[in-house]
Coordinates of C-alpha atoms in Angstrom, one line a residue:
Chain Z
M1 CA -8.3 124.6 117.5
G2 CA -9.1 121.7 115.4
A3 CA -8.7 123.7 112.5
V4 CA -5.1 124.9 113.6
A5 CA -4.2 121.3 114.2
W6 CA -5.4 120.1 110.9
S7 CA -3.6 123.2 109.3
S8 CA -0.3 122.4 111.0
R9 CA -0.5 118.7 109.9
G10 CA -1.4 119.7 106.4
V11 CA 1.5 121.9 106.1
G12 CA 3.9 119.3 107.7
L13 CA 2.6 116.6 105.1
V14 CA 3.3 119.0 102.2
A15 CA 6.6 119.7 103.5
V16 CA 7.4 115.8 103.8
T17 CA 6.0 115.5 100.2
L18 CA 8.2 118.2 98.8
E19 CA 11.4 117.4 100.8
R20 CA 12.7 115.0 98.0
D21 CA 11.6 116.4 94.7
P22 CA 13.3 115.0 91.7
A23 CA 12.8 118.4 89.7
L24 CA 15.2 119.8 92.2
E25 CA 17.5 116.9 92.6
G26 CA 17.5 115.6 89.0
G27 CA 16.8 119.0 87.0
G28 CA 20.5 120.2 87.4
E29 CA 19.5 122.5 90.3
V30 CA 21.4 122.1 93.6
A31 CA 19.1 120.7 96.1
P32 CA 19.1 122.6 99.4
P33 CA 20.2 120.9 102.3
R34 CA 17.2 119.1 104.0
R35 CA 17.8 120.9 107.3
R36 CA 17.6 124.3 105.6
L37 CA 14.4 123.2 103.7
W38 CA 12.9 122.0 106.9
V39 CA 13.7 125.5 108.4
V40 CA 12.0 127.2 105.4
W41 CA 9.0 124.9 105.8
S42 CA 8.8 125.7 109.5
G43 CA 8.6 129.3 108.9
V44 CA 5.8 128.7 106.2
A45 CA 3.9 126.5 108.8
V46 CA 4.3 129.1 111.7
G47 CA 3.1 131.7 109.3
L48 CA 0.0 129.9 108.4
I49 CA -0.7 128.6 111.9
G50 CA -0.2 132.3 113.1
C51 CA -2.8 133.5 110.6
L52 CA -5.4 131.1 112.1
A53 CA -4.3 130.8 115.8
L54 CA -3.0 134.3 116.6
L55 CA -6.0 136.0 114.8
P56 CA -8.8 133.7 115.8
V57 CA -11.2 136.6 116.2
A58 CA -11.6 138.0 112.9
E59 CA -12.6 141.6 112.3
G60 CA -13.7 141.2 108.7
E61 CA -13.0 144.1 106.6
P62 CA -9.6 145.8 106.8
G63 CA -9.2 149.0 108.3
G64 CA -9.1 150.6 111.6
G65 CA -6.7 150.1 114.6
T66 CA -3.0 150.5 114.5
A67 CA -2.5 146.8 115.6
R68 CA -4.5 145.5 112.7
V69 CA -2.8 147.8 110.2
A70 CA 0.7 146.6 111.7
V71 CA -0.4 142.9 111.6
R72 CA -1.4 143.5 107.9
W73 CA 1.5 145.3 106.9
L74 CA 3.9 142.8 108.5
L75 CA 2.2 139.7 107.2
E76 CA -0.1 140.0 104.1
P77 CA 2.1 141.2 101.3
W78 CA 5.3 139.9 102.8
L79 CA 3.9 136.5 103.0
V80 CA 3.0 136.5 99.4
V81 CA 6.3 138.0 98.5
G82 CA 8.2 135.3 100.8
L83 CA 6.7 132.5 99.1
M84 CA 7.7 134.1 95.6
W85 CA 11.1 134.4 97.0
L86 CA 11.2 130.8 98.2
V87 CA 10.0 129.6 94.6
L88 CA 12.0 131.9 92.3
R89 CA 15.3 131.7 94.3
P90 CA 16.9 129.3 91.8
L91 CA 16.2 131.3 88.9
P92 CA 19.4 132.5 87.1
V93 CA 18.4 136.3 87.0
P94 CA 21.6 137.7 85.7
R95 CA 21.2 135.3 82.7
L96 CA 17.7 136.3 82.3
L97 CA 17.7 140.0 82.5
R98 CA 20.3 142.6 81.7
P99 CA 21.4 144.6 84.7
E100 CA 19.3 147.6 84.0
Q101 CA 16.2 145.5 83.4
S102 CA 17.0 143.9 86.8
V103 CA 17.1 147.3 88.2
V104 CA 13.7 148.2 86.6
V105 CA 12.0 144.9 87.8
G106 CA 13.3 145.4 91.1
A107 CA 12.2 149.0 91.5
L108 CA 8.7 148.0 90.2
L109 CA 8.3 145.1 92.8
A110 CA 9.7 147.1 95.5
G111 CA 7.3 150.1 94.6
A112 CA 4.3 147.8 94.3
L113 CA 5.0 146.1 97.4
L114 CA 5.3 149.4 99.3
A115 CA 2.2 150.6 97.9
Q116 CA 0.3 147.5 98.7
S117 CA 1.7 147.7 102.2
L118 CA 0.3 151.3 102.9
P119 CA -3.3 151.1 103.7
M120 CA -3.9 154.8 102.9
L121 CA -2.8 154.2 99.3
D122 CA -5.8 151.7 98.8
A123 CA -3.7 149.8 96.3
Y124 CA -4.0 146.4 97.5
P125 CA -6.2 144.4 95.0
L126 CA -8.3 142.9 97.7
E127 CA -9.0 146.2 99.4
D128 CA -12.4 146.8 97.9
W129 CA -13.3 143.2 97.5
S130 CA -12.7 140.8 100.4
M131 CA -13.1 137.7 98.4
Y132 CA -15.2 135.6 101.0
S133 CA -12.3 136.5 103.6
A134 CA -14.6 138.0 106.2
P135 CA -17.0 136.1 108.6
T136 CA -20.6 136.8 107.4
D137 CA -23.6 136.4 109.9
S138 CA -26.0 137.8 107.4
L139 CA -25.4 137.6 103.8
R140 CA -27.4 140.1 101.6
Y141 CA -28.1 140.0 98.0
T142 CA -30.5 141.8 95.7
E143 CA -33.2 140.5 93.5
F144 CA -34.6 142.2 90.5
L145 CA -37.8 140.6 89.9
M146 CA -40.1 141.2 86.9
V147 CA -43.6 141.5 88.2
D148 CA -47.1 141.4 86.7
A149 CA -49.8 144.2 87.5
E150 CA -50.8 142.4 90.8
G151 CA -47.2 142.3 91.9
R152 CA -46.7 138.6 91.3
P153 CA -43.3 137.5 90.2
V154 CA -43.1 136.7 86.5
G155 CA -39.2 136.0 86.5
D156 CA -35.7 137.4 87.0
L157 CA -34.8 140.5 85.2
P158 CA -32.6 139.4 82.2
I159 CA -29.4 141.4 83.6
A160 CA -27.2 139.6 81.2
D161 CA -29.0 141.3 78.3
L162 CA -27.5 144.6 79.4
V163 CA -24.1 143.5 80.6
P164 CA -21.9 140.5 80.0
N165 CA -22.6 137.3 82.1
T166 CA -19.5 137.8 84.2
L167 CA -20.4 141.1 85.2
G168 CA -24.1 140.3 86.2
R169 CA -23.5 140.2 89.8
G170 CA -21.1 143.0 90.0
F171 CA -23.5 145.1 88.1
M172 CA -26.2 144.2 90.4
D173 CA -24.3 145.1 93.5
R174 CA -23.5 148.4 92.1
L175 CA -27.1 149.2 91.1
S176 CA -27.9 147.9 94.7
E177 CA -25.8 150.8 96.1
W178 CA -28.0 153.2 94.2
V179 CA -31.4 151.5 95.2
E180 CA -30.1 151.9 98.9
R181 CA -29.4 155.6 98.2
A182 CA -32.8 155.9 96.5
E183 CA -34.4 154.2 99.5
G184 CA -32.8 157.0 101.8
G185 CA -34.6 159.8 99.6
D186 CA -31.7 160.8 97.3
P187 CA -33.6 162.1 94.3
Q188 CA -30.7 161.5 91.9
A189 CA -30.4 158.0 92.9
V190 CA -34.2 157.4 92.1
E191 CA -33.5 158.7 88.9
V192 CA -30.6 156.6 88.1
V193 CA -32.2 153.4 89.3
E194 CA -35.4 154.3 87.2
A195 CA -33.4 155.2 84.2
T196 CA -31.3 151.8 84.4
L197 CA -34.3 149.5 85.2
G198 CA -36.4 151.4 82.5
A199 CA -33.9 150.5 79.9
L200 CA -33.8 146.9 80.8
L201 CA -37.6 146.9 80.9
A202 CA -37.9 148.3 77.4
D203 CA -36.2 145.1 76.2
V204 CA -38.8 142.9 77.7
D205 CA -41.6 141.8 75.3
E206 CA -43.5 139.9 77.8
P207 CA -46.8 141.8 78.0
A208 CA -47.7 140.4 81.4
V209 CA -44.7 142.2 82.9
A210 CA -45.8 145.5 84.6
G211 CA -42.6 146.5 86.6
I212 CA -39.8 145.3 88.4
D213 CA -39.5 144.8 92.2
V214 CA -36.1 145.2 93.7
R215 CA -36.0 142.9 96.8
W216 CA -33.4 142.7 99.6
C217 CA -32.8 139.1 100.6
H218 CA -31.0 138.0 103.6
V219 CA -29.4 134.7 104.2
E220 CA -28.8 134.3 108.0
T221 CA -29.8 130.7 109.3
P222 CA -30.8 129.1 106.0
T223 CA -33.2 126.2 106.3
R224 CA -34.7 124.1 103.6
Q225 CA -38.1 125.9 104.3
E226 CA -36.6 129.4 104.3
P227 CA -33.1 129.6 102.8
A228 CA -33.4 133.4 102.6
R229 CA -35.9 136.3 103.7
C230 CA -36.6 138.8 101.2
E231 CA -38.6 142.1 101.3
V232 CA -39.5 144.5 98.4
A233 CA -37.2 147.7 98.6
M234 CA -38.4 149.6 95.6
N235 CA -40.8 149.1 92.6
V236 CA -40.2 150.5 89.2
G237 CA -43.1 150.4 86.7
R238 CA -43.2 150.5 82.9
Chain Y
M1 CA 11.7 124.7 87.8
M2 CA 8.9 124.1 85.2
H3 CA 9.1 125.3 81.8
R4 CA 12.7 125.8 81.7
W5 CA 13.2 124.2 78.3
A6 CA 9.6 124.8 77.2
R7 CA 9.2 124.5 73.5
P8 CA 7.6 127.3 71.2
E9 CA 4.5 125.2 70.7
R10 CA 3.5 125.4 74.4
L11 CA 3.7 129.2 74.2
A12 CA 1.8 129.2 71.1
A13 CA -1.0 127.2 72.7
L14 CA -1.0 129.9 75.5
R15 CA -1.3 132.6 72.8
I16 CA -4.2 130.8 71.1
A17 CA -6.0 130.1 74.2
V18 CA -5.7 133.7 75.8
F19 CA -6.5 135.9 72.6
G20 CA -9.1 133.3 71.9
I21 CA -10.7 133.8 75.3
W22 CA -10.7 137.4 74.8
F23 CA -12.2 137.2 71.2
G24 CA -15.0 135.1 72.8
R25 CA -15.6 137.5 75.5
I26 CA -15.7 140.6 73.5
A27 CA -17.7 139.0 70.7
T28 CA -20.5 138.1 73.1
T29 CA -20.7 141.4 74.7
D30 CA -23.3 143.9 73.3
V31 CA -21.2 147.1 73.8
T32 CA -23.9 149.5 72.7
Q33 CA -25.9 148.7 75.9
Y34 CA -23.2 150.8 77.8
A35 CA -24.4 153.8 76.1
R36 CA -27.8 153.3 77.6
L37 CA -26.5 153.2 81.2
P38 CA -26.8 156.4 83.3
S39 CA -23.3 157.9 83.4
E40 CA -23.5 158.1 87.3
L41 CA -23.3 154.2 87.3
V42 CA -19.8 154.3 85.9
E43 CA -17.0 154.7 88.3
P44 CA -13.6 154.4 86.7
V45 CA -11.3 152.0 88.2
G46 CA -7.4 151.5 87.9
V47 CA -6.1 153.0 84.5
M48 CA -9.5 153.9 83.4
R49 CA -9.3 156.8 85.6
L50 CA -6.9 158.4 83.1
V51 CA -9.3 158.1 80.2
P52 CA -12.7 160.2 79.8
L53 CA -14.4 156.9 80.2
E54 CA -17.9 158.3 80.6
A55 CA -17.7 160.2 77.2
L56 CA -16.3 157.1 75.6
L57 CA -19.2 154.8 77.0
S58 CA -22.0 157.2 75.9
S59 CA -20.8 156.9 72.2
P60 CA -22.4 153.8 70.6
G61 CA -20.4 154.4 67.4
L62 CA -17.1 154.6 69.0
L63 CA -17.9 151.6 71.1
V64 CA -18.7 149.5 68.1
G65 CA -15.5 150.6 66.4
A66 CA -13.3 149.7 69.3
K67 CA -15.2 146.3 69.6
A68 CA -14.6 145.6 65.9
A69 CA -10.9 146.7 66.1
A70 CA -10.4 144.5 69.3
L71 CA -11.9 141.5 67.5
V72 CA -9.7 141.9 64.4
L73 CA -6.7 142.3 66.6
C74 CA -7.4 139.2 68.7
A75 CA -8.1 137.2 65.8
L76 CA -4.8 138.4 64.2
C77 CA -3.1 137.4 67.6
V78 CA -4.6 134.0 67.8
L79 CA -3.3 133.3 64.0
G80 CA 0.0 134.7 65.0
V81 CA 0.1 137.1 62.2
A82 CA 3.3 139.4 61.7
P83 CA 4.2 142.0 62.9
W84 CA 3.6 140.1 66.1
R85 CA 4.4 142.7 68.8
P86 CA 2.7 145.7 67.6
L87 CA -0.4 143.8 66.9
A88 CA -0.5 142.2 70.3
V89 CA 0.4 145.3 72.1
G90 CA -2.5 146.9 70.3
A91 CA -4.9 144.0 71.1
V92 CA -3.9 144.0 74.7
L93 CA -4.6 148.0 74.9
L94 CA -8.2 147.3 73.6
I95 CA -8.5 144.4 75.9
L96 CA -7.5 146.5 78.8
G97 CA -10.1 149.1 77.6
H98 CA -12.8 146.4 77.4
D99 CA -12.1 144.9 80.7
G100 CA -11.4 148.2 82.5
A101 CA -15.0 149.5 81.2
M102 CA -16.8 146.5 82.5
K103 CA -15.0 146.7 85.9
S104 CA -15.8 150.4 86.0
I105 CA -19.4 149.6 85.5
Q106 CA -19.4 147.5 88.6
G107 CA -17.4 150.1 90.4
F108 CA -14.5 147.8 91.7
V109 CA -11.7 145.6 90.5
S110 CA -12.7 141.9 90.8
H111 CA -10.5 139.0 89.8
S112 CA -12.8 138.1 86.7
Q113 CA -10.6 137.3 83.7
M114 CA -7.5 139.1 85.3
A115 CA -5.3 136.0 84.7
A116 CA -6.1 136.1 81.0
L117 CA -5.7 139.7 81.0
Y118 CA -2.2 139.6 82.6
A119 CA -1.2 136.7 80.4
A120 CA -2.1 138.7 77.4
M121 CA 0.2 141.5 78.5
V122 CA 3.1 139.0 79.0
L123 CA 2.5 137.3 75.6
A124 CA 2.6 140.7 73.7
V125 CA 6.2 141.1 74.8
S126 CA 7.3 137.5 74.2
P127 CA 8.1 135.4 71.2
A128 CA 4.8 133.8 71.2
A129 CA 4.1 133.6 67.6
D130 CA 7.2 131.6 66.8
A131 CA 5.0 128.4 66.4
W132 CA 1.6 127.7 65.2
S133 CA 1.3 130.9 63.4
L134 CA 0.9 132.4 60.0
R135 CA 4.3 134.2 60.0
R136 CA 6.9 133.0 57.8
R137 CA 9.6 133.0 60.5
R138 CA 10.3 129.5 61.8
A139 CA 10.6 128.8 65.5
V140 CA 14.1 128.8 66.8
E141 CA 15.3 125.9 68.8
P142 CA 14.3 126.3 72.5
S143 CA 17.1 127.7 74.7
E144 CA 16.9 127.9 78.3
W145 CA 13.9 130.1 79.4
R146 CA 13.4 131.4 75.8
Y147 CA 9.9 130.2 75.8
G148 CA 9.7 129.0 79.3
G149 CA 10.2 132.5 80.8
P150 CA 6.9 133.9 79.6
L151 CA 5.1 130.8 80.5
L152 CA 6.5 130.9 84.0
A153 CA 5.7 134.6 84.4
C154 CA 2.0 133.8 83.4
A155 CA 2.0 130.8 85.8
L156 CA 3.3 133.0 88.6
V157 CA 0.7 135.4 88.0
M158 CA -2.0 133.0 88.3
A159 CA -0.3 131.6 91.4
V160 CA 0.3 134.7 93.1
T161 CA -3.3 135.6 92.5
Y162 CA -4.6 132.3 94.3
S163 CA -2.0 132.9 97.2
M164 CA -3.1 136.5 97.8
I165 CA -6.8 135.3 98.1
G166 CA -5.8 132.6 100.4
I167 CA -3.5 134.5 102.6
R168 CA -6.2 137.4 102.8
R169 CA -8.8 134.9 103.9
L170 CA -6.5 133.4 106.6
L171 CA -5.4 136.9 107.9
W172 CA -8.9 138.6 107.8
G173 CA -11.1 135.6 108.3
G174 CA -9.4 133.8 111.0
V175 CA -10.7 130.7 112.4
E176 CA -14.1 132.1 112.5
V177 CA -14.7 132.2 108.8
F178 CA -14.7 128.5 108.9
T179 CA -16.6 128.0 112.1
D180 CA -19.5 130.4 112.1
G181 CA -21.6 129.1 109.2
S182 CA -20.2 131.8 106.8
V183 CA -19.4 129.3 104.0
L184 CA -23.0 127.6 104.2
R185 CA -24.3 131.2 103.8
W186 CA -22.1 132.0 101.0
V187 CA -23.1 128.9 99.1
V188 CA -26.8 129.4 99.7
G189 CA -26.8 133.1 98.9
R190 CA -25.0 132.5 95.8
T191 CA -27.2 129.8 94.7
L192 CA -30.3 131.9 95.2
E193 CA -28.9 135.0 93.5
Y194 CA -29.2 135.7 89.9
A195 CA -26.2 134.2 87.9
A196 CA -25.2 133.3 84.6
Y197 CA -25.7 129.6 85.6
D198 CA -28.5 127.9 87.2
F199 CA -27.1 125.3 89.5
D200 CA -28.9 124.6 92.8
L201 CA -26.9 122.1 94.5
G202 CA -26.1 124.6 97.1
L203 CA -29.8 124.3 98.3
V204 CA -29.6 120.6 98.3
A205 CA -26.9 121.1 101.0
L206 CA -29.6 122.3 103.3
E207 CA -31.1 118.9 103.5
W208 CA -28.1 117.5 105.0
P209 CA -27.2 118.6 108.6
A210 CA -23.4 118.1 108.2
A211 CA -23.2 119.9 104.9
G212 CA -22.0 123.2 106.7
A213 CA -19.2 121.5 108.4
V214 CA -18.2 119.6 105.4
L215 CA -18.3 122.8 103.2
A216 CA -16.1 124.7 105.9
L217 CA -13.7 121.9 105.9
G218 CA -13.5 121.9 102.1
M219 CA -13.1 125.7 102.0
L220 CA -10.2 125.4 104.6
V221 CA -8.3 122.9 102.5
V222 CA -8.7 124.9 99.4
T223 CA -7.7 128.1 101.2
V224 CA -4.4 126.6 102.5
F225 CA -3.7 125.3 99.1
E226 CA -4.4 128.8 97.7
A227 CA -2.1 130.4 99.9
L228 CA 0.6 128.0 99.1
S229 CA 0.0 128.3 95.2
P230 CA 3.3 129.8 94.3
L231 CA 5.0 126.6 95.4
A232 CA 3.4 124.6 92.7
L233 CA 5.8 126.5 90.3
R234 CA 8.8 124.8 91.8
Y235 CA 7.8 121.5 93.3
G236 CA 6.4 118.8 91.1
R237 CA 4.6 116.7 93.7
F238 CA 3.1 119.6 95.3
R239 CA 1.7 120.8 91.9
V240 CA 0.0 117.2 91.5
V241 CA -1.8 117.7 94.8
W242 CA -2.3 121.4 94.3
L243 CA -4.0 120.9 90.9
A244 CA -6.2 117.9 92.5
V245 CA -7.5 120.6 94.9
I246 CA -7.7 123.6 92.7
G247 CA -9.2 122.0 89.7
P248 CA -12.1 120.5 91.6
F249 CA -12.7 123.6 93.5
H250 CA -13.5 125.4 90.4
V251 CA -16.0 122.8 89.5
A252 CA -17.2 123.1 92.9
T253 CA -17.9 126.8 92.9
T254 CA -19.9 126.3 89.6
L255 CA -22.2 123.7 91.2
L256 CA -22.5 125.2 94.4
M257 CA -22.2 128.9 94.0
N258 CA -22.8 129.5 90.2
I259 CA -19.3 130.9 89.8
F260 CA -17.5 129.4 87.0
F261 CA -13.9 130.7 85.8
W262 CA -13.5 128.3 82.9
E263 CA -10.7 130.5 81.7
N264 CA -8.8 129.7 84.7
L265 CA -9.2 126.0 84.2
L266 CA -7.9 126.3 80.6
L267 CA -5.0 128.3 81.6
L268 CA -4.2 126.0 84.6
A269 CA -4.3 123.0 82.0
I270 CA -1.8 124.9 79.5
L271 CA 0.5 126.3 82.2
F272 CA 0.6 123.6 84.8
V273 CA -0.2 120.2 83.1
S274 CA 1.8 118.1 80.6
L275 CA 0.7 115.1 79.1
K276 CA 4.2 114.1 78.4
P277 CA 5.6 111.8 80.9
G278 CA 9.1 112.5 81.8
V279 CA 11.4 115.3 83.1
V280 CA 13.2 117.8 81.0
G281 CA 16.9 117.9 82.1
D282 CA 19.4 120.5 81.9
D283 CA 20.3 119.5 78.4
G284 CA 16.9 120.0 77.2
K285 CA 16.3 116.2 76.7
V286 CA 13.4 114.5 78.1
V287 CA 14.3 111.9 80.7
N288 CA 11.6 109.5 81.2
T289 CA 10.6 108.5 84.6
P290 CA 8.2 105.8 86.0
N291 CA 6.1 108.5 87.4
V292 CA 3.7 110.6 85.1
R293 CA 5.1 114.2 85.8
V294 CA 3.4 117.4 85.6
W295 CA 5.8 119.9 84.2
G296 CA 9.0 118.4 85.6

């Protein structure tokens, strides 16, 4: 509840700050009556507090349950569009766009909104990647460690040599899916993992490197002594 | 509304930054490595489902040719060479292919470089080469929204991206995401995980008992501001506070999680910050005010 109280206070402060914006008053645009502005801000505050207070028990990843689908349909895209409307309301659209252009833009926006509102279309950009929005009681990441003949770590596998820096983690996540399948005994997955890691190993000049350990690491209750627990899932030799 | 009377130089700065970003990104990518990946790893996403991506990625010669073409077109776009629109559209298509291929290799669409990608699309259909370019044509006097429209569209795309993430976290994470230690786990996990950077400040947090609560509070503040991002387009004072939160947030994710979106910081600076004190009035003249303004 502390977070809710903080949130409502924060939104209130923001609203007070914005109440008298010279960009509105001096920029040639007609400033909306203060009362109307407060109504709008109250709506924003209620929406945000509702997100926090009415859904206190998070269910993490989207999907499942009519109620959650309904909540999502009602709130998520419409909150974004509502904020856009609030911001873009003063734009002189008829002067910026010809009528036919307005129709096209409007139709595109309506189609995008509809597509994003329907979970079965899987069109919402965050559908496949929750962007740190689900509570995580155990975070798992994968390590690809180069090891010597005795299995001692020599260093991280230079993933960046194969894929661009920005893709490193995404690529490792993708490869981890295949490692998981390989662990389950899928021969095609074993082949894919060995081919990929083999290609990476071929670029490593270090003679001490005898193979790659793929390790699952879990962060649950991190401490200074043990920030994560790791176990070897798979080994690929030269 | 910001950018209403923007000058061509501001849009040109965005053009140079955006196509410069893509030039650097593509130049530093060894595309021939894609051909060494097993085709099973590639899962086309978005518009990449419409092209024979697996076949394209398995052809090193084709990849090198596409990279060279993309670099040439991006360089021409940075210079603002005529004919602007065909060159820019061609560059955008190749950039889309490059980004789509990368995201198909990871199997999902993440937000990496999305702002720069969308900005390139907007720039391609705007008069972005009217200033600071090798074209002979001189910039026309700024009229209402001529140069500001594309700038506003790019700023809107950035703001909505932040907003969608913030609202998603509030909706699906609820209070729990800020109270159950998730934030500390994310920080520690991302610090330990292999990354392009090697900061370990996230582990230092483990030595301080209150770190989890401080990080969660910071995340909550950032999330609320992310959710409200579109308001920064219209309300000057909020924009100042918003920048004061979002800018340091990007620095914090670098130090604490080894995630650095320097492109976003650059675009934020061009789209949301003005060094010029004063408000641009309806007549296009700058009206000085005692306060330093951020895109009045």
